[in-house]
mmCIF file with all atom_site columns, C-alpha atoms in Angstrom:
data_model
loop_
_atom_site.group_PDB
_atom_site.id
_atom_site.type_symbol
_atom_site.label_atom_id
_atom_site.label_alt_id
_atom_site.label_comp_id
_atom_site.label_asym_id
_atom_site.label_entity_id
_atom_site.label_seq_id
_atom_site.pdbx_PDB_ins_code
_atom_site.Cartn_x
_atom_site.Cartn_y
_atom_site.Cartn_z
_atom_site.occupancy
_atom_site.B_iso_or_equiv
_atom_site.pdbx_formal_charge
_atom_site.auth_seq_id
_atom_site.auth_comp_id
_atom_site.auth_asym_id
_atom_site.auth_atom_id
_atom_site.pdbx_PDB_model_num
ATOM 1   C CA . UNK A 1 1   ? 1.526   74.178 -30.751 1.00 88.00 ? 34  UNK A CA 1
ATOM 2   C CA . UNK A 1 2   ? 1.772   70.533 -31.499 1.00 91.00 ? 35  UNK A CA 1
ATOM 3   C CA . UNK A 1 3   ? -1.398  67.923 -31.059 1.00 92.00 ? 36  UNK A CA 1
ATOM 4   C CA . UNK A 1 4   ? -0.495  64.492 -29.985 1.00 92.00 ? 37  UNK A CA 1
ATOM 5   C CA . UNK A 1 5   ? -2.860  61.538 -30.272 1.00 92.00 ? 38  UNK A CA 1
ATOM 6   C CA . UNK A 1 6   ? -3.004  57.668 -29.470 1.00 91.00 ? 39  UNK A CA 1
ATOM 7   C CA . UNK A 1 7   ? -4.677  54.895 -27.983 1.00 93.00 ? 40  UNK A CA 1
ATOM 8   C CA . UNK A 1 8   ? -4.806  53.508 -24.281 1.00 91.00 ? 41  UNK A CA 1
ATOM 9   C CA . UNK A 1 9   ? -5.122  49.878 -24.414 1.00 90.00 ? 42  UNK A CA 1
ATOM 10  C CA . UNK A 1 10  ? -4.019  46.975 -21.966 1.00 88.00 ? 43  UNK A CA 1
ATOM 11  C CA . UNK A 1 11  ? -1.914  44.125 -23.135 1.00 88.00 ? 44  UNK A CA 1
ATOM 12  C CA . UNK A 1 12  ? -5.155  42.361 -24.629 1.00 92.00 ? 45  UNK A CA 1
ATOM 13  C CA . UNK A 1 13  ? -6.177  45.533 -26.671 1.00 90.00 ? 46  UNK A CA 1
ATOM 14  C CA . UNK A 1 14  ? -9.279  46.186 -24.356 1.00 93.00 ? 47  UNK A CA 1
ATOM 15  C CA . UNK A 1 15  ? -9.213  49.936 -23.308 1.00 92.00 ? 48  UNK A CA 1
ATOM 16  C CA . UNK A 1 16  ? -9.170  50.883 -19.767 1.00 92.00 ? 49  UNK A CA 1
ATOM 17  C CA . UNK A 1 17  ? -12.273 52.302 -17.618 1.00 94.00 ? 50  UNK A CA 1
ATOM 18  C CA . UNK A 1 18  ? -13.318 55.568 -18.908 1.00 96.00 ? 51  UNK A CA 1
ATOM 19  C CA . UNK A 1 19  ? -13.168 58.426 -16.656 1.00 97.00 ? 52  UNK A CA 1
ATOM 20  C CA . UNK A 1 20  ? -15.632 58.445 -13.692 1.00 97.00 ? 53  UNK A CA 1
ATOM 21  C CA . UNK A 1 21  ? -17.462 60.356 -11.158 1.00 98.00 ? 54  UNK A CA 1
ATOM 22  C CA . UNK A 1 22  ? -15.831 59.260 -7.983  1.00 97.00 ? 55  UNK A CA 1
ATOM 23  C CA . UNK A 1 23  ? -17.476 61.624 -5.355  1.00 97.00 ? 56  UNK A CA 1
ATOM 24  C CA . UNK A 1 24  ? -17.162 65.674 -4.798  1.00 98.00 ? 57  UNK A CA 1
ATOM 25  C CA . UNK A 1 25  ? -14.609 67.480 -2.868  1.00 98.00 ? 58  UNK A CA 1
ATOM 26  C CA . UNK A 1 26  ? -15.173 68.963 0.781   1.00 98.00 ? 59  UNK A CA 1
ATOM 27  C CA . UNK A 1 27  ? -13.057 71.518 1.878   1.00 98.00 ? 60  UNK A CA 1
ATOM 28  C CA . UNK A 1 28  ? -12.467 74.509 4.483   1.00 98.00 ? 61  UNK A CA 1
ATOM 29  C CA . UNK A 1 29  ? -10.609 76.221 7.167   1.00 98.00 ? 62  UNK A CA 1
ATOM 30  C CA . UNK A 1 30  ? -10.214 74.906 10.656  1.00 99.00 ? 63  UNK A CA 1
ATOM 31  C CA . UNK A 1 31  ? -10.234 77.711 13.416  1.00 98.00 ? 64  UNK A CA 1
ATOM 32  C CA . UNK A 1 32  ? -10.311 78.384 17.433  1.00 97.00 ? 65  UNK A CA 1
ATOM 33  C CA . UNK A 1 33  ? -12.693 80.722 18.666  1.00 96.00 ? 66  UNK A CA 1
ATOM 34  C CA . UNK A 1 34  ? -10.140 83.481 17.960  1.00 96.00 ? 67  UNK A CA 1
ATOM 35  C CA . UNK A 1 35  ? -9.424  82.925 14.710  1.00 96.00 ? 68  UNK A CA 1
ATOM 36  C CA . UNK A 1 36  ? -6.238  81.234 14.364  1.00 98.00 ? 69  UNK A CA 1
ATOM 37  C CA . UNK A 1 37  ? -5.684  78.095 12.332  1.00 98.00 ? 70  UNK A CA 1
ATOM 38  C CA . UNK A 1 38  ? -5.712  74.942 13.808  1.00 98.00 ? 71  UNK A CA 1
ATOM 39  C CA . UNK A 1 39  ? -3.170  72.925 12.399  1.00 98.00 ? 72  UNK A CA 1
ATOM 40  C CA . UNK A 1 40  ? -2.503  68.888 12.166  1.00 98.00 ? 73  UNK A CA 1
ATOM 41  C CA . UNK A 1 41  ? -6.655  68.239 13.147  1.00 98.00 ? 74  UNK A CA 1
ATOM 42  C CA . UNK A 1 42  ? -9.304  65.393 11.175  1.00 98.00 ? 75  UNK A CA 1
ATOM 43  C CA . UNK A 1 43  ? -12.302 66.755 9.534   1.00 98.00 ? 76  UNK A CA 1
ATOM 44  C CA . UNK A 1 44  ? -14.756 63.688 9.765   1.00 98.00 ? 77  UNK A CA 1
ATOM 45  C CA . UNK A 1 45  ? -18.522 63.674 8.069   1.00 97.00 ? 78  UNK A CA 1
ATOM 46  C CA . UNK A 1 46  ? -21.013 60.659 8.672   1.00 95.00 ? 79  UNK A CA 1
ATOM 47  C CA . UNK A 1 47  ? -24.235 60.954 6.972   1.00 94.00 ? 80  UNK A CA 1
ATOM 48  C CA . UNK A 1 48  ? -27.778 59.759 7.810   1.00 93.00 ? 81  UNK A CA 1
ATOM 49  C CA . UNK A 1 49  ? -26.526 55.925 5.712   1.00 90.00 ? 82  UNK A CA 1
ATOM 50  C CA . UNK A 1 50  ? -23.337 56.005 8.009   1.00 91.00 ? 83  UNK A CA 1
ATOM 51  C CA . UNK A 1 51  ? -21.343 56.734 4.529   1.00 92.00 ? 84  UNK A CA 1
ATOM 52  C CA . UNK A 1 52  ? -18.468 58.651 6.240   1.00 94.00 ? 85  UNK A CA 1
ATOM 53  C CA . UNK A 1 53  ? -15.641 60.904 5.059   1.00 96.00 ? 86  UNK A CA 1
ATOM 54  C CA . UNK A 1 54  ? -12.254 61.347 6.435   1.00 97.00 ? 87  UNK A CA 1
ATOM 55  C CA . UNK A 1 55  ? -10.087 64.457 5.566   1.00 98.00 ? 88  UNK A CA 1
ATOM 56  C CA . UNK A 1 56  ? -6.154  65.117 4.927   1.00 96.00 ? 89  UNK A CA 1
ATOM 57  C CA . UNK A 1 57  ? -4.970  66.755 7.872   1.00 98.00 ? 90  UNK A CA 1
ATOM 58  C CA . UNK A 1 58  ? -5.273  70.317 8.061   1.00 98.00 ? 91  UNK A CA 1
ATOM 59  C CA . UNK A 1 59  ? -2.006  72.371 7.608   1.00 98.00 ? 92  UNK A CA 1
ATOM 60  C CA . UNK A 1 60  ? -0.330  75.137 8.963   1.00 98.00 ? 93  UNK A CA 1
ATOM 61  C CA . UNK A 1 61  ? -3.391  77.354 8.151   1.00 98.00 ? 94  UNK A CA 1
ATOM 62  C CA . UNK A 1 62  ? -5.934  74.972 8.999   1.00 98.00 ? 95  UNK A CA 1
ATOM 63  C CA . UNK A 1 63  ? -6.858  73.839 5.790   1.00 98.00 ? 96  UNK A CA 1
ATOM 64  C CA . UNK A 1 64  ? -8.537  70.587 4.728   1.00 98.00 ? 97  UNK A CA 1
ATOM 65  C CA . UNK A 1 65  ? -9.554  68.578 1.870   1.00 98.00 ? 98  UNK A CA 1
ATOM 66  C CA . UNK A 1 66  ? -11.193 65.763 2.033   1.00 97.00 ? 99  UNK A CA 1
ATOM 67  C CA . UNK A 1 67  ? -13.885 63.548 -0.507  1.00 96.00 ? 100 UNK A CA 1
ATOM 68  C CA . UNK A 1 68  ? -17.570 62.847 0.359   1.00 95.00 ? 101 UNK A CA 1
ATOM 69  C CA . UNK A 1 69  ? -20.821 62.029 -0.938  1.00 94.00 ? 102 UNK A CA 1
ATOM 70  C CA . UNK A 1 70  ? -23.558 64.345 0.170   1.00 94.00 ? 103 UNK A CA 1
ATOM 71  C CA . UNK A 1 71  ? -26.505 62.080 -0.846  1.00 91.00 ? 104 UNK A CA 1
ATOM 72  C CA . UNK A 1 72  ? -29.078 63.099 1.772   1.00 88.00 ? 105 UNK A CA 1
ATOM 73  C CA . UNK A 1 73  ? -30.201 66.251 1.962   1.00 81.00 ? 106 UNK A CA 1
ATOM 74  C CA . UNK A 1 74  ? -29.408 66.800 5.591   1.00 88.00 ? 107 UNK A CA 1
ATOM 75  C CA . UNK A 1 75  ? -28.870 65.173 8.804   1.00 93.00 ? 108 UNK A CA 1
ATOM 76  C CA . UNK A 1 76  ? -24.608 65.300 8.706   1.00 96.00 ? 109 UNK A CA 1
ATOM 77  C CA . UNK A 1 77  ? -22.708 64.819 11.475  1.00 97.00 ? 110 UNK A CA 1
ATOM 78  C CA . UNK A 1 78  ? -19.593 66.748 11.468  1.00 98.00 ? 111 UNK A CA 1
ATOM 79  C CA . UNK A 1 79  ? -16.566 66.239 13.656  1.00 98.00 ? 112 UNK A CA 1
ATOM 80  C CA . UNK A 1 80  ? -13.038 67.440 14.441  1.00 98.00 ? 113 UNK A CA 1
ATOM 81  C CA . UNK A 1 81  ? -10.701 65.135 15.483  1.00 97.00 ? 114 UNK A CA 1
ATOM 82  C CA . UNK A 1 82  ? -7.361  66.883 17.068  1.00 96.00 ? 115 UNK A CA 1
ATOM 83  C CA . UNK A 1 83  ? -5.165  63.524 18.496  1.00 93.00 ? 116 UNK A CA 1
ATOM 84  C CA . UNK A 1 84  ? -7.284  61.390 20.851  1.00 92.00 ? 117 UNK A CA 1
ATOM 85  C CA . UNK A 1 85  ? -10.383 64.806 21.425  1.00 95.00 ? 118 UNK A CA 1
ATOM 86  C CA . UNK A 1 86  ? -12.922 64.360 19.290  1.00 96.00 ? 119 UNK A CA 1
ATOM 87  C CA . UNK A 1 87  ? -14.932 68.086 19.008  1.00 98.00 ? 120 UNK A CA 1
ATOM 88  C CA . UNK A 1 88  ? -18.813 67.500 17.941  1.00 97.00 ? 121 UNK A CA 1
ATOM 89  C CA . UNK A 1 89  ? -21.327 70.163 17.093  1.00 97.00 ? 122 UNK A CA 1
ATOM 90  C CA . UNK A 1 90  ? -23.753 71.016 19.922  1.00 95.00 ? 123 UNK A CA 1
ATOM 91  C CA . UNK A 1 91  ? -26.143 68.008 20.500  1.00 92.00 ? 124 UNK A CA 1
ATOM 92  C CA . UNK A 1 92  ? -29.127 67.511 18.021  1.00 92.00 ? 125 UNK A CA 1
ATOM 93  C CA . UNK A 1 93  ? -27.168 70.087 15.782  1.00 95.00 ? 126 UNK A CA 1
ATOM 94  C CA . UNK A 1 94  ? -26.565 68.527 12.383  1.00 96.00 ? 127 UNK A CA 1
ATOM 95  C CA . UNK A 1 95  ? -25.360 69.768 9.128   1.00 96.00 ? 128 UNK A CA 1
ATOM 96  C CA . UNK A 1 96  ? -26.947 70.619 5.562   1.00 95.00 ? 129 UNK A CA 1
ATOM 97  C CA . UNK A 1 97  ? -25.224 70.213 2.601   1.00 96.00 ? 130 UNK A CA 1
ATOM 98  C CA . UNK A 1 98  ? -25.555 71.070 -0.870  1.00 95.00 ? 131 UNK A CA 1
ATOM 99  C CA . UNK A 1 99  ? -27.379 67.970 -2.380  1.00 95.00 ? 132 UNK A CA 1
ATOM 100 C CA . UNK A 1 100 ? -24.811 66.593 -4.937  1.00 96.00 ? 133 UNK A CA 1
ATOM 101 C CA . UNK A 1 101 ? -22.351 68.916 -4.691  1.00 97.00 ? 134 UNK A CA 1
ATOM 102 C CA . UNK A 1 102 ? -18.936 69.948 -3.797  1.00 98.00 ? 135 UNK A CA 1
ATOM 103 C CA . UNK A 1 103 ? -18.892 72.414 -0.872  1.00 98.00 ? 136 UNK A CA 1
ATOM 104 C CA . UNK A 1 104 ? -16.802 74.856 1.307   1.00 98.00 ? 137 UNK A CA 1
ATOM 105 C CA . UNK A 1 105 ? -17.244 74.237 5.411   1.00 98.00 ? 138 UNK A CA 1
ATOM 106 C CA . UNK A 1 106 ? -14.860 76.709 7.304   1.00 99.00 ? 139 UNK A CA 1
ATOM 107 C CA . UNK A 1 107 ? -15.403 75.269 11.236  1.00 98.00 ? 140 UNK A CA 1
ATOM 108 C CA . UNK A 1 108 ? -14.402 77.013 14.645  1.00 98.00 ? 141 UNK A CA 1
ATOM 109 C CA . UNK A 1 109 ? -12.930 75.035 17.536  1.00 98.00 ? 142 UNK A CA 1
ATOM 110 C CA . UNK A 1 110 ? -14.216 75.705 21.109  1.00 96.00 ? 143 UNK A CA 1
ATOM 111 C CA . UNK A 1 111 ? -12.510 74.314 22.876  1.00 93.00 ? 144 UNK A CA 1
ATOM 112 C CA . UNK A 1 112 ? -13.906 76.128 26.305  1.00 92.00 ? 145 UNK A CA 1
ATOM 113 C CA . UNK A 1 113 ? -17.007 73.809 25.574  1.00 91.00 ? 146 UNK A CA 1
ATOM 114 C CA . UNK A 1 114 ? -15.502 70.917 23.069  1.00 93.00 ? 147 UNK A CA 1
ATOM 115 C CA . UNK A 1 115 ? -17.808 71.634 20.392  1.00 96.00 ? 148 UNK A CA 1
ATOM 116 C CA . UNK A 1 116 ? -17.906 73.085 16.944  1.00 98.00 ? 149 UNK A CA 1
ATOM 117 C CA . UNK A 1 117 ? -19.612 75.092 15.257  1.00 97.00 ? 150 UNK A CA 1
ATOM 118 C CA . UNK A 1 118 ? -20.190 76.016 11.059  1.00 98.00 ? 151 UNK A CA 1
ATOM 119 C CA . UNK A 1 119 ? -18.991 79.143 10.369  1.00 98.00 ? 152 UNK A CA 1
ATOM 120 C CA . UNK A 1 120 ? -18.991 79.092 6.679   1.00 98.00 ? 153 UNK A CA 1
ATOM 121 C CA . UNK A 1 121 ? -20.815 76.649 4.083   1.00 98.00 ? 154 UNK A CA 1
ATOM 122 C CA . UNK A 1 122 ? -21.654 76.820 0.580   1.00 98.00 ? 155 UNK A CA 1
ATOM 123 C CA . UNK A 1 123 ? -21.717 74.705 -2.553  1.00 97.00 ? 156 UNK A CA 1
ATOM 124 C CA . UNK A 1 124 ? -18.633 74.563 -4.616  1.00 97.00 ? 157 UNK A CA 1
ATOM 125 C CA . UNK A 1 125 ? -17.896 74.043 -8.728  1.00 96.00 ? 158 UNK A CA 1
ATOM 126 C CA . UNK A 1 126 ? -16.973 70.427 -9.503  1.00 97.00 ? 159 UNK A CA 1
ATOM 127 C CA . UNK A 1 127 ? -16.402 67.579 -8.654  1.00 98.00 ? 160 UNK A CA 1
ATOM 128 C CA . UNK A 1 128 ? -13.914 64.660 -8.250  1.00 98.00 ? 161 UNK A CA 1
ATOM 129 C CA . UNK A 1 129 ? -13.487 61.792 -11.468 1.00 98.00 ? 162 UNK A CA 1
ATOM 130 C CA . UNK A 1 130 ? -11.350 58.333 -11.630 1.00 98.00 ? 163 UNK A CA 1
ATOM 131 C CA . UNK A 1 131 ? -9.542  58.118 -14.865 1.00 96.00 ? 164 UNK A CA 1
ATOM 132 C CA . UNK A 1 132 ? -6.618  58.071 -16.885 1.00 96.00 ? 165 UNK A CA 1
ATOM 133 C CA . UNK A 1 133 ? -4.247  61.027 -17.891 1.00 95.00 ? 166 UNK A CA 1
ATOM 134 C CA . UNK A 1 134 ? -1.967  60.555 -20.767 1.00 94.00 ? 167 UNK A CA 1
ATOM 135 C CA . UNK A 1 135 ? 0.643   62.901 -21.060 1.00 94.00 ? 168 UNK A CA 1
ATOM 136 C CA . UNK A 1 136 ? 4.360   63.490 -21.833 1.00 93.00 ? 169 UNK A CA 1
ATOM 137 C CA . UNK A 1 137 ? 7.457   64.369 -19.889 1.00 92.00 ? 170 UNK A CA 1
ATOM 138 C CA . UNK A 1 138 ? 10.798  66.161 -20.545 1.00 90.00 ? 171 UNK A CA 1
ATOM 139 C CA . UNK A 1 139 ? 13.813  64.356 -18.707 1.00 86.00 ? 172 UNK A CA 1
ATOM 140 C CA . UNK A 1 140 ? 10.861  63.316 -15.851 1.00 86.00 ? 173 UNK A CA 1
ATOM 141 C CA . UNK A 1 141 ? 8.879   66.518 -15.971 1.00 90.00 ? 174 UNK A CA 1
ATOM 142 C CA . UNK A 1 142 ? 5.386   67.097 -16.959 1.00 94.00 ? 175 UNK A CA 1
ATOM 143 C CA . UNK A 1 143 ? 4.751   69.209 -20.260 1.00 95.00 ? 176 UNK A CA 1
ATOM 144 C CA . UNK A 1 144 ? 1.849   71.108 -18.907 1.00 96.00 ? 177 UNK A CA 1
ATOM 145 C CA . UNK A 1 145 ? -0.506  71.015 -22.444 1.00 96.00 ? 178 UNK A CA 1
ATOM 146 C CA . UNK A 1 146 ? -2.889  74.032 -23.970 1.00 97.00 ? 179 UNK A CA 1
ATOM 147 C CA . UNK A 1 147 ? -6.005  71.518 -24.312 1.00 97.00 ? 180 UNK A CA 1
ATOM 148 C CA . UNK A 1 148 ? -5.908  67.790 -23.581 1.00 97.00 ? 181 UNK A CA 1
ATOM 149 C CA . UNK A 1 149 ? -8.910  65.244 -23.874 1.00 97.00 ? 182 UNK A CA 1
ATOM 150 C CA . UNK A 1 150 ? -9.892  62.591 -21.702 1.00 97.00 ? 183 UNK A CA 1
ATOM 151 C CA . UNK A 1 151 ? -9.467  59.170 -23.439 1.00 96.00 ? 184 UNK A CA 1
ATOM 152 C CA . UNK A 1 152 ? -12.672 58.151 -24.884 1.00 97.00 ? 185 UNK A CA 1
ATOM 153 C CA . UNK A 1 153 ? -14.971 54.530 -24.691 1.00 96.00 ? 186 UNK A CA 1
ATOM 154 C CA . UNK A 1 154 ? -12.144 53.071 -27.205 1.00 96.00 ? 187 UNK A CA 1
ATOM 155 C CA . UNK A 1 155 ? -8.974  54.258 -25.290 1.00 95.00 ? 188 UNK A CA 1
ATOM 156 C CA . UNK A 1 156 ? -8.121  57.261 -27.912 1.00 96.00 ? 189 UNK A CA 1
ATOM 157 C CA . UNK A 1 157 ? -6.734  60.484 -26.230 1.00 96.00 ? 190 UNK A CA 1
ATOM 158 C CA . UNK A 1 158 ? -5.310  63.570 -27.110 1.00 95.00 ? 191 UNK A CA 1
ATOM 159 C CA . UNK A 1 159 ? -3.293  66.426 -26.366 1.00 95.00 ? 192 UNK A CA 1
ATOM 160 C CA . UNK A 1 160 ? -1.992  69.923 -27.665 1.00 95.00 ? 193 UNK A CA 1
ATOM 161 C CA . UNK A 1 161 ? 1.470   70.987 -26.373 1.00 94.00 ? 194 UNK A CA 1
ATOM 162 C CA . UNK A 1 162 ? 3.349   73.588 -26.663 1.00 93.00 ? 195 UNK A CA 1
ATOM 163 C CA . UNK A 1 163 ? 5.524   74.332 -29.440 1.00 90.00 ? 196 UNK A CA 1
ATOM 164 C CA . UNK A 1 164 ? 8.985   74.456 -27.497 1.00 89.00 ? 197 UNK A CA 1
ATOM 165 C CA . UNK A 1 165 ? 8.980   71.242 -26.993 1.00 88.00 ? 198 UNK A CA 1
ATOM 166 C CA . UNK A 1 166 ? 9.754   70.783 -31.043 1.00 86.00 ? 199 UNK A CA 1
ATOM 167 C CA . UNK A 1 167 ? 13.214  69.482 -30.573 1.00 83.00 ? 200 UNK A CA 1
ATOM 168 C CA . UNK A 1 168 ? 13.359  67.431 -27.680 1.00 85.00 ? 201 UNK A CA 1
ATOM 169 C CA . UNK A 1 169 ? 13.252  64.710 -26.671 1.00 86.00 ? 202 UNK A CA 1
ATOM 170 C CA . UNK A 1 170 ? 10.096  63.644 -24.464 1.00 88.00 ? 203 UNK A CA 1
ATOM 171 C CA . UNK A 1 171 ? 8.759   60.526 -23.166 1.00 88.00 ? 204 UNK A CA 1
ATOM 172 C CA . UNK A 1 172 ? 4.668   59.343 -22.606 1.00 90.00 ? 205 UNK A CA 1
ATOM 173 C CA . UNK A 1 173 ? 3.910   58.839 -19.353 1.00 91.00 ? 206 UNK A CA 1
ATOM 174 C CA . UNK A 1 174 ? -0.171  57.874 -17.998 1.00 91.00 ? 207 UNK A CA 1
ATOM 175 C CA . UNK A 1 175 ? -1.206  57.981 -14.839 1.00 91.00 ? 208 UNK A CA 1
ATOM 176 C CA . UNK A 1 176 ? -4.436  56.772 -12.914 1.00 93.00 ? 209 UNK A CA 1
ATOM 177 C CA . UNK A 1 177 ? -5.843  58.741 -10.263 1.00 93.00 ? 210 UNK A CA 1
ATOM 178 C CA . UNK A 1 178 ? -8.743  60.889 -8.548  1.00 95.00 ? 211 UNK A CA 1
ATOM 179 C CA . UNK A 1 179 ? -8.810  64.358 -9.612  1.00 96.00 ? 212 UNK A CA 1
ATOM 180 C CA . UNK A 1 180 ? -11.045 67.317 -8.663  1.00 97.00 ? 213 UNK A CA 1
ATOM 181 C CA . UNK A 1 181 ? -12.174 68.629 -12.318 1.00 97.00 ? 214 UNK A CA 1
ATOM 182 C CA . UNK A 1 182 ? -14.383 71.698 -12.288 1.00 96.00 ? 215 UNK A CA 1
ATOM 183 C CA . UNK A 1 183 ? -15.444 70.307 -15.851 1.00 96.00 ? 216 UNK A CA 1
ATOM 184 C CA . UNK A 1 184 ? -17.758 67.900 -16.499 1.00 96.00 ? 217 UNK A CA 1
ATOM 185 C CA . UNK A 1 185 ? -15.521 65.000 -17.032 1.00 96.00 ? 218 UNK A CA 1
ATOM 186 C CA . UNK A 1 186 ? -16.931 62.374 -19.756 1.00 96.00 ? 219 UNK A CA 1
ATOM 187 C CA . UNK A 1 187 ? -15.198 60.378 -22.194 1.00 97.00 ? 220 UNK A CA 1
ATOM 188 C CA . UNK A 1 188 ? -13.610 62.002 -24.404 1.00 96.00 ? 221 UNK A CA 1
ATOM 189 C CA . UNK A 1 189 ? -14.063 65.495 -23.203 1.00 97.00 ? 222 UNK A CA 1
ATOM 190 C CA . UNK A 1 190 ? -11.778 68.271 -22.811 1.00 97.00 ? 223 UNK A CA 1
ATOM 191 C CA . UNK A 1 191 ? -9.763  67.993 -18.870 1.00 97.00 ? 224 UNK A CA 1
ATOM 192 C CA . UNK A 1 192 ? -9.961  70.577 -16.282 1.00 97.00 ? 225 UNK A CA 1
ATOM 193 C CA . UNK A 1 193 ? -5.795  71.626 -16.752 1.00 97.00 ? 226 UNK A CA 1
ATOM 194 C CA . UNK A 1 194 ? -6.297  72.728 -13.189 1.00 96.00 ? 227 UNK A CA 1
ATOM 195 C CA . UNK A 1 195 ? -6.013  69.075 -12.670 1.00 93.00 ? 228 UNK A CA 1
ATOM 196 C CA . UNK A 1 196 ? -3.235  68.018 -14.515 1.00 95.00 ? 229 UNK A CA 1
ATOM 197 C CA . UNK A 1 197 ? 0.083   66.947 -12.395 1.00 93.00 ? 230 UNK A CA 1
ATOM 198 C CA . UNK A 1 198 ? 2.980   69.202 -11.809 1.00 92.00 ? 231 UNK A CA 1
ATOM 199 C CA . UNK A 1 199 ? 5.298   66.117 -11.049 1.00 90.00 ? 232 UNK A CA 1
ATOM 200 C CA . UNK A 1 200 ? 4.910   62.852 -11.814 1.00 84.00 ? 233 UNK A CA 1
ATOM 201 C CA . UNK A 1 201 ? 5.094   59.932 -8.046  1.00 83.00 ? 234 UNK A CA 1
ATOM 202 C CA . UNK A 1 202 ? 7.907   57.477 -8.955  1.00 81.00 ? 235 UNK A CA 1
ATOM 203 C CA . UNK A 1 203 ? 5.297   54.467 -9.531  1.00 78.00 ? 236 UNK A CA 1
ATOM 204 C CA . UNK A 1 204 ? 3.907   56.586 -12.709 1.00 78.00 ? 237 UNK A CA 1
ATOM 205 C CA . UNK A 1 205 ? 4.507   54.318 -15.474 1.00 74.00 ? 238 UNK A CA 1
ATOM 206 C CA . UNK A 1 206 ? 6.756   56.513 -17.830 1.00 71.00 ? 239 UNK A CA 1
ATOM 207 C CA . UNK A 1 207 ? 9.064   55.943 -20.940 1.00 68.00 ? 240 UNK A CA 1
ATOM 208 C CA . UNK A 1 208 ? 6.714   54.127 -22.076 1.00 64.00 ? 241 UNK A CA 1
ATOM 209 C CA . UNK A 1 209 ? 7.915   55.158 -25.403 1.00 60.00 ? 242 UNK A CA 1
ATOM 210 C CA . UNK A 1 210 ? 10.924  57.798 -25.960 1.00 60.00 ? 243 UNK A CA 1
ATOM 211 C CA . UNK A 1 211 ? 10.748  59.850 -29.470 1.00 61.00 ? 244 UNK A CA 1
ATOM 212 C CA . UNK A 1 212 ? 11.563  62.944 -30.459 1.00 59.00 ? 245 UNK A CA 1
ATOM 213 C CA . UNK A 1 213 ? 9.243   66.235 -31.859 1.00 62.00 ? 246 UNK A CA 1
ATOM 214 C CA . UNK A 1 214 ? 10.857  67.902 -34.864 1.00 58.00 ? 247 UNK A CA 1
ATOM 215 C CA . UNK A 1 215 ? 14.626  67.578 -35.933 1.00 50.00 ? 248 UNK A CA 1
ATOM 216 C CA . UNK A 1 216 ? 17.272  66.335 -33.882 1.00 42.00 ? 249 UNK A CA 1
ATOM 217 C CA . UNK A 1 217 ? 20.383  68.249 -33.607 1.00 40.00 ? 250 UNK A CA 1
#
């Protein structure tokens, strides 16, 4: 393995935010009264502050993610949105989540009576952070590392890659973004490599600066 270090600073020398809790990750399964997914359907939340949460749509099997803040300890509404029908739970029915926490919802349609009703909740590991990866690429792709740190107060990072890459020639690439960490993520402390990207969006500042690990041929 090789270990790669540096420093993250804008143009001025000032480092950039360190990482940050951003919220917690709400997810589930979408489902009609007989089971089957509901695809291409809005998972809303509003909670007792009218702080409200939005999900991606659900897919072909009816699953959503979607990023909230649970700060009360009850008193949710909940609500499926499927095109112009909006699907409620059954009046003065409101939701308790896990205070704080990430969670798992699984919901079933009925559609017989447009409401909905909680099939499935509990809390969930982690949570999701702002920050900055820093990372390198081989012609474009993400090297996927062994350990890699969140850059710390100053801007220094660092990351432990794989040996094959001795050879070739790579490129840095960083990238800001939200990412569900089941690790506490702090300055300086080790990322969740669940997290880290498998491709990199075409805005990603890379090549920021081309070298090459070990000998060239």
């Amino acid at each position: 393995s090789i270990k790669l270090s540096g420093k993250l600073a804008f143009a001025d020398d000032t480092p950039p935010t360190p990482v940050t809790l951003y919220g917690f990750q709400l997810s589930g399964r979408v489902t009609d009264t007989q089971g089957e997914p509901i695809p291409n359907v809005i998972v809303s939340t509003k909670s007792p502050a009218l702080r409200w949460s939005i999900s991606e749509v659900t897919d072909a099997d009816g699953r959503y993610t979607s990023v909230f803040w649970p700060d009360a300890h009850a008193g949710f509404q909940v609500t499926v949105v499927d095109g112009a029908k909006a699907y409620d739970l059954p009046k003065g029915q409101t939701v308790e989540f896990p205070y704080l926490q990430s969670a798992e919802m699984d919901l079933v349609v009925d559609r017989a009576d447009d409401s909905i009703q909680v099939a499935r909740l509990t809390a969930a590991d982690g949570a999701i952070y702002e920050g900055v990866l820093v990372g390198i690429s081989v012609q474009g792709t993400p090297v996927q590392p062994t350990h890699a740190a969140w850059p710390d107060a100053q801007g220094n990072f660092s990351l432990v890659v794989p040996g094959t890459v001795q050879g070739k020639r790579v490129a840095w690439w960083q990238r800001h973004g939200y990412y569900y960490s089941r690790l506490d993520a702090q300055p300086g402390s080790s990322v969740d490599l669940d997290a880290w990207p498998h491709k990199l969006a075409p805005d990603v500042p890379q090549g920021i600066e081309l070298f090459v690990i070990g000998r060239q041929s």
